[in-house]
């Protein structure tokens, strides 16, 4: 393993983010097993489990009902996604105090490129630790951190540091550190890949290195190439050079799993409008416009259909996004004889928002006032008549809009 690159990538990850924010909002939860994502008899999955809840075997992605069986004493919360978003924004604002070279990995996770600071801070590990501790203090949430030569290794270092610690993976230790990890510790090794590798007797990353590039390619295609390099500590995405400019998020989506499968067209369209509204508002918040709008529909039998359409002009407007989502949805709804379990709306092909065009002026003005009122009084302060139909299904929380089952932000 070459060590030409220096230690220069710091990975920071907030511990049990959603659960930690809930504890901060309600200190009586401290020390208790907390599960965010919904109530144990509801559908959908666990978004975050506190470390106390993880002791019972509860983890994110697990069906809520299963979590309820494993941990009947856990405190189950639907969550406050708007509040998490605010904490996330603060997290990133704090990071920008140290460097502009930041790659967001999710709401609570980021890579910092520190190579430009090596002259200023010859002892980079101490400086990186200081960043971690100061951000932790100013945010009020526990953070884990890892410092290494590239993003892949920095993320693995953070995994080792969890929860709350800081781990420096020095180039001379990489080979052993990585070799001893179970293969599933490598990011991107899913259930299927793992099964195939286990059948070949490959359990540790060290074993994986015994397979040639050709063998891995024939087993897994391009993913095999990734495995070949990752098992050697090489990040095919490159090292610190990616930090030259911050990559904008690739897509932004809003989706929801219903409490009960839905068939009623009015209610489905109301959801679609609400999701489009949340997406449009998310785009505006990030100063982005979407050049492509996507729709995701999951039926009661779990078959999932996605459709998307490119726009002649990128948009961040609720009405336009809804119109397209509706056009994509109607033929699917018309043909299906199953009820619907999940709806999602995605904006992709994202670009930095342009200056408002002249003829857009008035609409912009209205949208800006909507955004302003929502920032002040919460998302639920302004909803369209169509969205108000949802009040039959959910309680309207003034600060956070409808408390929907899941909200996801895909970077
Ligand atoms: Mg985290």
Short mmCIF file of C-alpha atoms and ligand atoms in Angstrom, two decimals:
data_model
loop_
_atom_site.label_atom_id
_atom_site.label_comp_id
_atom_site.label_asym_id
_atom_site.label_seq_id
_atom_site.Cartn_x
_atom_site.Cartn_y
_atom_site.Cartn_z
CA UNK A 1 0.00 0.00 0.00
CA UNK A 2 1.49 3.28 -1.04
CA UNK A 3 1.63 6.10 1.44
CA UNK A 4 2.37 8.91 -0.96
CA UNK A 5 -0.68 10.81 0.11
CA UNK A 6 -0.51 12.43 3.49
CA UNK A 7 -3.01 12.24 6.29
CA UNK A 8 -5.36 14.91 5.10
CA UNK A 9 -8.98 13.78 5.17
CA UNK A 10 -11.01 14.28 8.30
CA UNK A 11 -14.35 12.50 8.50
CA UNK A 12 -16.86 13.65 11.11
CA UNK A 13 -20.10 11.88 11.95
CA UNK A 14 -22.65 12.90 14.58
CA UNK A 15 -23.46 9.98 16.88
CA UNK A 16 -27.04 8.64 16.67
CA UNK A 17 -27.99 12.00 15.20
CA UNK A 18 -31.82 12.07 15.29
CA UNK A 19 -31.95 10.39 18.69
CA UNK A 20 -29.30 12.75 20.07
CA UNK A 21 -31.31 15.79 18.95
CA UNK A 22 -34.41 14.36 20.62
CA UNK A 23 -32.46 13.95 23.86
CA UNK A 24 -31.23 17.54 23.60
CA UNK A 25 -34.83 18.74 23.15
CA UNK A 26 -36.10 16.60 26.02
CA UNK A 27 -33.37 15.93 28.60
CA UNK A 28 -35.61 13.43 30.42
CA UNK A 29 -34.75 11.03 27.58
CA UNK A 30 -31.06 11.03 28.48
CA UNK A 31 -29.75 7.54 29.14
CA UNK A 32 -32.93 5.94 27.83
CA UNK A 33 -33.19 3.73 24.76
CA UNK A 34 -34.65 6.05 22.11
CA UNK A 35 -35.89 5.00 18.67
CA UNK A 36 -36.72 7.63 16.04
CA UNK A 37 -38.82 6.78 12.97
CA UNK A 38 -42.32 6.04 14.25
CA UNK A 39 -44.35 4.14 16.79
CA UNK A 40 -43.79 0.40 17.27
CA UNK A 41 -47.15 -0.63 15.80
CA UNK A 42 -46.67 1.57 12.77
CA UNK A 43 -45.18 0.62 9.46
CA UNK A 44 -41.94 1.96 8.17
CA UNK A 45 -38.49 1.58 9.59
CA UNK A 46 -36.20 2.87 12.32
CA UNK A 47 -34.40 6.05 11.25
CA UNK A 48 -32.03 6.21 14.22
CA UNK A 49 -31.60 4.23 17.42
CA UNK A 50 -29.72 5.67 20.38
CA UNK A 51 -26.76 3.67 21.64
CA UNK A 52 -28.87 2.52 24.57
CA UNK A 53 -31.46 1.12 22.12
CA UNK A 54 -28.75 -0.54 20.03
CA UNK A 55 -27.90 -2.72 23.04
CA UNK A 56 -31.25 -4.43 22.43
CA UNK A 57 -30.28 -5.15 18.83
CA UNK A 58 -32.29 -2.29 17.38
CA UNK A 59 -30.66 -0.61 14.38
CA UNK A 60 -31.58 1.82 11.63
CA UNK A 61 -33.43 0.34 8.68
CA UNK A 62 -35.13 -2.27 10.89
CA UNK A 63 -38.95 -2.46 10.70
CA UNK A 64 -40.49 -0.57 13.63
CA UNK A 65 -42.53 -3.59 14.67
CA UNK A 66 -39.39 -5.68 14.98
CA UNK A 67 -37.78 -2.93 17.05
CA UNK A 68 -40.87 -2.93 19.28
CA UNK A 69 -40.52 -6.66 19.84
CA UNK A 70 -36.81 -6.43 20.64
CA UNK A 71 -37.17 -3.45 22.92
CA UNK A 72 -40.65 -2.93 24.38
CA UNK A 73 -39.19 -0.39 26.82
CA UNK A 74 -37.69 1.81 24.13
CA UNK A 75 -39.07 5.32 23.76
CA UNK A 76 -40.46 5.47 20.21
CA UNK A 77 -40.70 8.87 18.52
CA UNK A 78 -41.94 9.91 15.11
CA UNK A 79 -39.23 12.54 14.94
CA UNK A 80 -38.87 16.21 14.10
CA UNK A 81 -37.20 16.33 10.71
CA UNK A 82 -37.27 20.09 10.43
CA UNK A 83 -35.32 20.36 13.67
CA UNK A 84 -32.75 17.77 12.50
CA UNK A 85 -32.33 19.80 9.35
CA UNK A 86 -31.64 22.91 11.39
CA UNK A 87 -29.00 21.09 13.44
CA UNK A 88 -27.50 19.76 10.23
CA UNK A 89 -27.25 23.25 8.81
CA UNK A 90 -25.57 24.44 11.97
CA UNK A 91 -23.14 21.49 11.81
CA UNK A 92 -22.06 22.48 8.30
CA UNK A 93 -21.84 26.17 9.19
CA UNK A 94 -19.47 25.25 12.02
CA UNK A 95 -17.33 23.14 9.68
CA UNK A 96 -16.90 26.04 7.28
CA UNK A 97 -15.08 27.94 10.04
CA UNK A 98 -12.13 25.60 9.46
CA UNK A 99 -12.05 25.00 5.71
CA UNK A 100 -14.11 25.52 2.57
CA UNK A 101 -13.07 22.05 1.40
CA UNK A 102 -16.07 20.14 2.64
CA UNK A 103 -17.89 17.20 1.11
CA UNK A 104 -21.23 16.52 2.77
CA UNK A 105 -21.98 12.78 2.95
CA UNK A 106 -25.36 13.06 4.64
CA UNK A 107 -27.20 15.34 7.06
CA UNK A 108 -24.82 14.48 9.87
CA UNK A 109 -21.66 13.38 8.13
CA UNK A 110 -18.95 15.25 6.26
CA UNK A 111 -15.44 14.95 4.90
CA UNK A 112 -13.05 17.85 5.40
CA UNK A 113 -10.03 18.23 3.14
CA UNK A 114 -7.22 19.52 5.33
CA UNK A 115 -4.22 19.26 2.99
CA UNK A 116 -4.00 23.03 2.55
CA UNK A 117 -3.57 23.37 6.31
CA UNK A 118 -0.49 21.15 6.70
CA UNK A 119 1.92 24.09 6.51
CA UNK A 120 -0.04 26.08 9.04
CA UNK A 121 -0.57 23.12 11.38
CA UNK A 122 2.33 20.68 11.06
CA UNK A 123 0.72 18.49 13.72
CA UNK A 124 -2.41 17.83 11.72
CA UNK A 125 -3.77 15.05 13.96
CA UNK A 126 -3.93 17.42 16.96
CA UNK A 127 -5.54 20.10 14.86
CA UNK A 128 -8.09 17.65 13.45
CA UNK A 129 -8.93 16.50 16.95
CA UNK A 130 -9.40 20.12 17.98
CA UNK A 131 -11.87 20.63 15.09
CA UNK A 132 -13.83 17.61 16.22
CA UNK A 133 -13.96 18.76 19.83
CA UNK A 134 -14.85 22.37 19.08
CA UNK A 135 -17.65 21.45 16.68
CA UNK A 136 -18.93 18.97 19.22
CA UNK A 137 -18.95 21.61 21.93
CA UNK A 138 -20.61 24.32 19.81
CA UNK A 139 -23.22 21.96 18.37
CA UNK A 140 -23.97 20.30 21.69
CA UNK A 141 -23.99 16.82 20.14
CA UNK A 142 -21.48 13.97 20.41
CA UNK A 143 -19.39 13.50 17.26
CA UNK A 144 -17.00 10.74 16.15
CA UNK A 145 -14.03 11.53 13.95
CA UNK A 146 -11.41 9.80 11.85
CA UNK A 147 -8.30 11.13 10.11
CA UNK A 148 -6.66 9.24 7.26
CA UNK A 149 -5.20 9.52 3.75
CA UNK A 150 -8.44 9.30 1.84
CA UNK A 151 -12.18 9.31 2.31
CA UNK A 152 -12.62 5.56 2.42
CA UNK A 153 -10.02 5.16 5.15
CA UNK A 154 -11.21 8.22 7.06
CA UNK A 155 -14.73 6.82 7.20
CA UNK A 156 -13.43 3.47 8.45
CA UNK A 157 -11.36 5.31 11.05
CA UNK A 158 -14.52 7.05 12.26
CA UNK A 159 -16.30 3.70 12.53
CA UNK A 160 -13.51 2.58 14.84
CA UNK A 161 -13.85 5.79 16.87
CA UNK A 162 -17.60 5.46 17.49
CA UNK A 163 -19.11 6.61 19.68
CA UNK A 164 -17.60 9.94 20.48
CA UNK A 165 -13.89 9.22 20.02
CA UNK A 166 -11.25 10.30 17.51
CA UNK A 167 -9.06 7.86 15.61
CA UNK A 168 -6.02 8.56 13.46
CA UNK A 169 -5.27 5.88 10.88
CA UNK A 170 -1.59 6.31 10.01
CA UNK A 171 -0.39 5.05 6.62
CA UNK A 172 1.92 2.46 8.24
CA UNK A 173 -1.05 0.93 10.10
CA UNK A 174 -3.47 0.79 7.19
CA UNK A 175 -2.61 -2.66 5.94
CA UNK A 176 -3.22 -4.35 9.29
CA UNK A 177 -6.17 -2.23 10.30
CA UNK A 178 -7.97 -2.86 7.05
CA UNK A 179 -6.97 -6.51 6.79
CA UNK A 180 -8.54 -7.35 10.13
CA UNK A 181 -11.92 -5.79 9.32
CA UNK A 182 -14.83 -8.07 8.38
CA UNK A 183 -15.71 -7.59 4.71
CA UNK A 184 -19.08 -6.00 5.55
CA UNK A 185 -17.20 -3.13 7.19
CA UNK A 186 -16.29 -1.84 3.72
CA UNK A 187 -18.87 0.68 2.57
CA UNK A 188 -20.96 -0.67 -0.28
CA UNK A 189 -20.82 -4.36 0.65
CA UNK A 190 -24.47 -5.28 0.73
CA UNK A 191 -26.20 -8.46 1.68
CA UNK A 192 -25.80 -10.08 -1.75
CA UNK A 193 -22.10 -9.31 -2.21
CA UNK A 194 -21.45 -10.54 1.30
CA UNK A 195 -23.25 -13.83 0.65
CA UNK A 196 -21.21 -14.49 -2.49
CA UNK A 197 -17.95 -13.69 -0.74
CA UNK A 198 -18.77 -15.78 2.32
CA UNK A 199 -19.49 -18.75 0.07
CA UNK A 200 -15.96 -18.33 -1.28
CA UNK A 201 -14.66 -18.40 2.29
CA UNK A 202 -13.88 -14.71 2.32
CA UNK A 203 -14.61 -13.20 5.71
CA UNK A 204 -12.03 -10.52 6.28
CA UNK A 205 -10.77 -7.75 4.05
CA UNK A 206 -7.42 -9.53 4.15
CA UNK A 207 -9.02 -12.57 2.45
CA UNK A 208 -10.54 -10.33 -0.18
CA UNK A 209 -7.06 -9.28 -1.27
CA UNK A 210 -6.48 -12.87 -2.40
CA UNK A 211 -8.87 -12.39 -5.31
CA UNK A 212 -7.48 -10.96 -8.52
CA UNK A 213 -8.91 -7.90 -10.19
CA UNK A 214 -10.06 -10.14 -13.02
CA UNK A 215 -11.85 -12.55 -10.68
CA UNK A 216 -13.60 -9.72 -8.85
CA UNK A 217 -14.61 -8.11 -12.12
CA UNK A 218 -16.16 -11.31 -13.38
CA UNK A 219 -18.02 -11.79 -10.10
CA UNK A 220 -19.32 -8.29 -9.55
CA UNK A 221 -18.56 -6.18 -12.63
CA UNK A 222 -17.60 -2.61 -11.86
CA UNK A 223 -18.40 -3.13 -8.20
CA UNK A 224 -15.70 -5.81 -8.21
CA UNK A 225 -13.16 -3.21 -9.25
CA UNK A 226 -14.21 -1.07 -6.33
CA UNK A 227 -13.74 -4.05 -3.98
CA UNK A 228 -10.29 -4.77 -5.37
CA UNK A 229 -9.05 -1.27 -4.68
CA UNK A 230 -11.00 -0.71 -1.47
CA UNK A 231 -9.53 -3.86 0.09
CA UNK A 232 -6.11 -2.26 -0.52
CA UNK A 233 -7.12 1.01 1.05
CA UNK A 234 -7.36 2.82 -2.25
CA UNK A 235 -10.21 5.20 -2.78
CA UNK A 236 -11.14 5.13 -6.45
CA UNK A 237 -12.78 8.49 -5.96
CA UNK A 238 -9.32 9.90 -5.38
CA UNK A 239 -8.03 11.59 -2.30
CA UNK A 240 -7.99 15.16 -1.24
CA UNK A 241 -8.06 16.39 -4.83
CA UNK A 242 -11.86 16.07 -4.84
CA UNK A 243 -12.07 18.85 -2.34
CA UNK A 244 -11.17 21.56 -4.85
CA UNK A 245 -14.80 22.52 -5.13
CA UNK A 246 -17.76 21.26 -3.23
CA UNK A 247 -19.88 18.89 -5.29
CA UNK A 248 -23.53 19.88 -5.17
CA UNK A 249 -25.95 17.18 -4.00
CA UNK A 250 -26.91 14.86 -6.84
CA UNK A 251 -30.55 14.60 -5.95
CA UNK A 252 -33.02 15.67 -3.32
CA UNK A 253 -36.08 13.62 -2.52
CA UNK A 254 -39.04 13.54 -0.25
CA UNK A 255 -40.93 10.33 0.26
CA UNK A 256 -43.37 8.82 2.66
CA UNK A 257 -44.55 5.35 3.62
CA UNK A 258 -48.23 5.50 4.47
CA UNK A 259 -49.66 4.32 7.75
CA UNK A 260 -52.07 2.24 5.69
CA UNK A 261 -51.93 1.45 1.97
CA UNK A 262 -53.87 4.06 0.03
CA UNK A 263 -56.19 3.75 -2.92
CA UNK A 264 -58.11 7.02 -2.76
CA UNK A 265 -56.96 9.27 -5.63
CA UNK A 266 -57.73 12.54 -3.82
CA UNK A 267 -55.59 11.56 -0.87
CA UNK A 268 -52.79 10.26 -3.07
CA UNK A 269 -52.72 13.51 -5.02
CA UNK A 270 -52.78 15.45 -1.76
CA UNK A 271 -49.68 13.54 -0.67
CA UNK A 272 -48.06 14.12 -4.01
CA UNK A 273 -48.69 17.83 -3.71
CA UNK A 274 -47.35 17.89 -0.16
CA UNK A 275 -44.19 16.00 -1.15
CA UNK A 276 -43.70 18.31 -4.15
CA UNK A 277 -44.12 21.27 -1.85
CA UNK A 278 -41.51 19.92 0.59
CA UNK A 279 -39.15 19.14 -2.27
CA UNK A 280 -39.54 22.60 -3.82
CA UNK A 281 -38.94 24.23 -0.49
CA UNK A 282 -35.88 22.02 0.11
CA UNK A 283 -34.47 23.02 -3.27
CA UNK A 284 -34.98 26.70 -2.57
CA UNK A 285 -33.37 26.33 0.83
CA UNK A 286 -30.25 24.89 -0.82
CA UNK A 287 -30.33 27.41 -3.65
CA UNK A 288 -30.80 24.61 -6.18
CA UNK A 289 -33.07 23.88 -9.13
CA UNK A 290 -33.91 20.46 -10.51
CA UNK A 291 -33.56 19.70 -14.21
CA UNK A 292 -35.33 16.37 -13.79
CA UNK A 293 -38.31 15.36 -11.68
CA UNK A 294 -38.77 11.77 -10.61
CA UNK A 295 -41.62 9.83 -9.10
CA UNK A 296 -41.44 6.67 -6.99
CA UNK A 297 -44.47 4.50 -6.33
CA UNK A 298 -44.40 1.36 -4.20
CA UNK A 299 -47.44 -0.92 -4.23
CA UNK A 300 -48.82 -3.07 -1.45
CA UNK A 301 -46.95 -6.07 -2.87
CA UNK A 302 -43.69 -4.04 -2.67
CA UNK A 303 -43.20 -3.75 -6.42
CA UNK A 304 -41.72 -0.34 -7.03
CA UNK A 305 -42.03 1.80 -10.11
CA UNK A 306 -39.98 4.89 -10.83
CA UNK A 307 -40.52 7.38 -13.62
CA UNK A 308 -38.83 10.65 -14.39
CA UNK A 309 -38.92 13.46 -16.84
CA UNK A 310 -36.44 16.14 -17.84
CA UNK A 311 -37.48 19.75 -17.87
CA UNK A 312 -36.66 22.30 -20.50
CA UNK A 313 -35.89 24.74 -17.69
CA UNK A 314 -34.73 23.66 -14.18
CA UNK A 315 -37.20 24.52 -11.47
CA UNK A 316 -37.73 24.89 -7.73
CA UNK A 317 -41.44 25.66 -8.01
CA UNK A 318 -44.02 23.65 -6.16
CA UNK A 319 -46.76 23.95 -8.80
CA UNK A 320 -44.52 22.82 -11.65
CA UNK A 321 -43.02 19.93 -9.70
CA UNK A 322 -46.49 18.79 -8.65
CA UNK A 323 -47.79 19.04 -12.20
CA UNK A 324 -45.03 16.76 -13.50
CA UNK A 325 -45.27 14.34 -10.59
CA UNK A 326 -49.01 14.12 -11.26
CA UNK A 327 -48.50 13.51 -14.98
CA UNK A 328 -46.05 10.73 -14.19
CA UNK A 329 -48.38 9.29 -11.56
CA UNK A 330 -51.72 9.16 -13.38
CA UNK A 331 -50.88 6.43 -15.95
CA UNK A 332 -49.38 4.27 -13.19
CA UNK A 333 -52.43 4.75 -10.98
CA UNK A 334 -54.75 4.07 -13.90
CA UNK A 335 -53.21 0.69 -14.67
CA UNK A 336 -52.61 -0.61 -11.17
CA UNK A 337 -55.06 -2.77 -9.31
CA UNK A 338 -53.09 -2.64 -6.08
CA UNK A 339 -53.18 -0.03 -3.37
CA UNK A 340 -50.15 2.15 -2.78
CA UNK A 341 -47.73 1.89 0.10
CA UNK A 342 -45.19 4.59 -0.62
CA UNK A 343 -44.91 7.74 -2.71
CA UNK A 344 -41.79 9.74 -3.37
CA UNK A 345 -40.83 12.77 -5.43
CA UNK A 346 -37.21 13.42 -6.44
CA UNK A 347 -35.42 16.31 -8.02
CA UNK A 348 -32.21 15.40 -9.82
CA UNK A 349 -29.88 16.94 -12.38
CA UNK A 350 -29.48 19.68 -9.78
CA UNK A 351 -27.93 23.01 -10.61
CA UNK A 352 -27.20 26.07 -8.62
CA UNK A 353 -30.25 28.33 -8.75
CA UNK A 354 -30.11 31.04 -11.38
CA UNK A 355 -30.99 34.65 -10.94
CA UNK A 356 -34.73 35.03 -11.17
CA UNK A 357 -35.81 35.81 -14.70
CA UNK A 358 -37.86 38.91 -15.25
CA UNK A 359 -41.18 37.29 -16.02
CA UNK A 360 -40.75 35.05 -13.00
CA UNK A 361 -40.50 38.05 -10.74
CA UNK A 362 -43.95 38.05 -9.20
CA UNK A 363 -44.05 34.32 -8.61
CA UNK A 364 -40.61 34.54 -6.99
CA UNK A 365 -41.91 37.25 -4.70
CA UNK A 366 -44.80 35.07 -3.54
CA UNK A 367 -42.53 32.08 -3.02
CA UNK A 368 -40.06 34.15 -1.07
CA UNK A 369 -42.85 35.31 1.25
CA UNK A 370 -44.06 31.72 1.67
CA UNK A 371 -40.53 30.65 2.58
CA UNK A 372 -40.19 33.55 4.98
CA UNK A 373 -43.46 32.81 6.77
CA UNK A 374 -42.56 29.14 7.00
CA UNK A 375 -39.15 29.95 8.43
CA UNK A 376 -40.83 32.08 11.05
CA UNK A 377 -43.94 30.02 11.84
CA UNK A 378 -43.07 26.56 10.54
CA UNK A 379 -43.80 24.61 7.38
CA UNK A 380 -47.42 23.91 8.40
CA UNK A 381 -48.23 27.64 8.52
CA UNK A 382 -49.01 27.68 4.79
CA UNK A 383 -50.44 24.73 2.90
CA UNK A 384 -52.47 24.47 -0.28
CA UNK A 385 -56.13 23.49 -0.14
CA UNK A 386 -55.20 20.13 -1.64
CA UNK A 387 -52.66 19.47 1.08
CA UNK A 388 -55.20 20.30 3.79
CA UNK A 389 -57.00 17.08 2.81
CA UNK A 390 -54.21 15.27 4.57
CA UNK A 391 -55.49 16.54 7.91
CA UNK A 392 -57.85 13.57 7.86
CA UNK A 393 -54.80 11.31 8.07
CA UNK A 394 -52.29 13.19 10.14
CA UNK A 395 -52.26 15.71 12.89
CA UNK A 396 -50.95 18.99 11.61
CA UNK A 397 -47.97 20.12 13.60
CA UNK A 398 -47.62 23.84 13.13
CA UNK A 399 -43.86 23.84 13.43
CA UNK A 400 -43.09 20.80 11.32
CA UNK A 401 -45.96 20.41 8.90
CA UNK A 402 -47.62 17.02 8.70
CA UNK A 403 -45.74 14.49 10.72
CA UNK A 404 -45.15 12.02 7.95
CA UNK A 405 -43.71 8.60 8.51
CA UNK A 406 -40.35 9.05 6.89
CA UNK A 407 -38.47 11.85 5.30
CA UNK A 408 -35.26 11.23 3.51
CA UNK A 409 -32.65 13.45 2.08
CA UNK A 410 -30.52 11.76 -0.53
CA UNK A 411 -27.25 13.35 -1.38
MG1 LIG B 1 -24.20 9.68 12.31
#
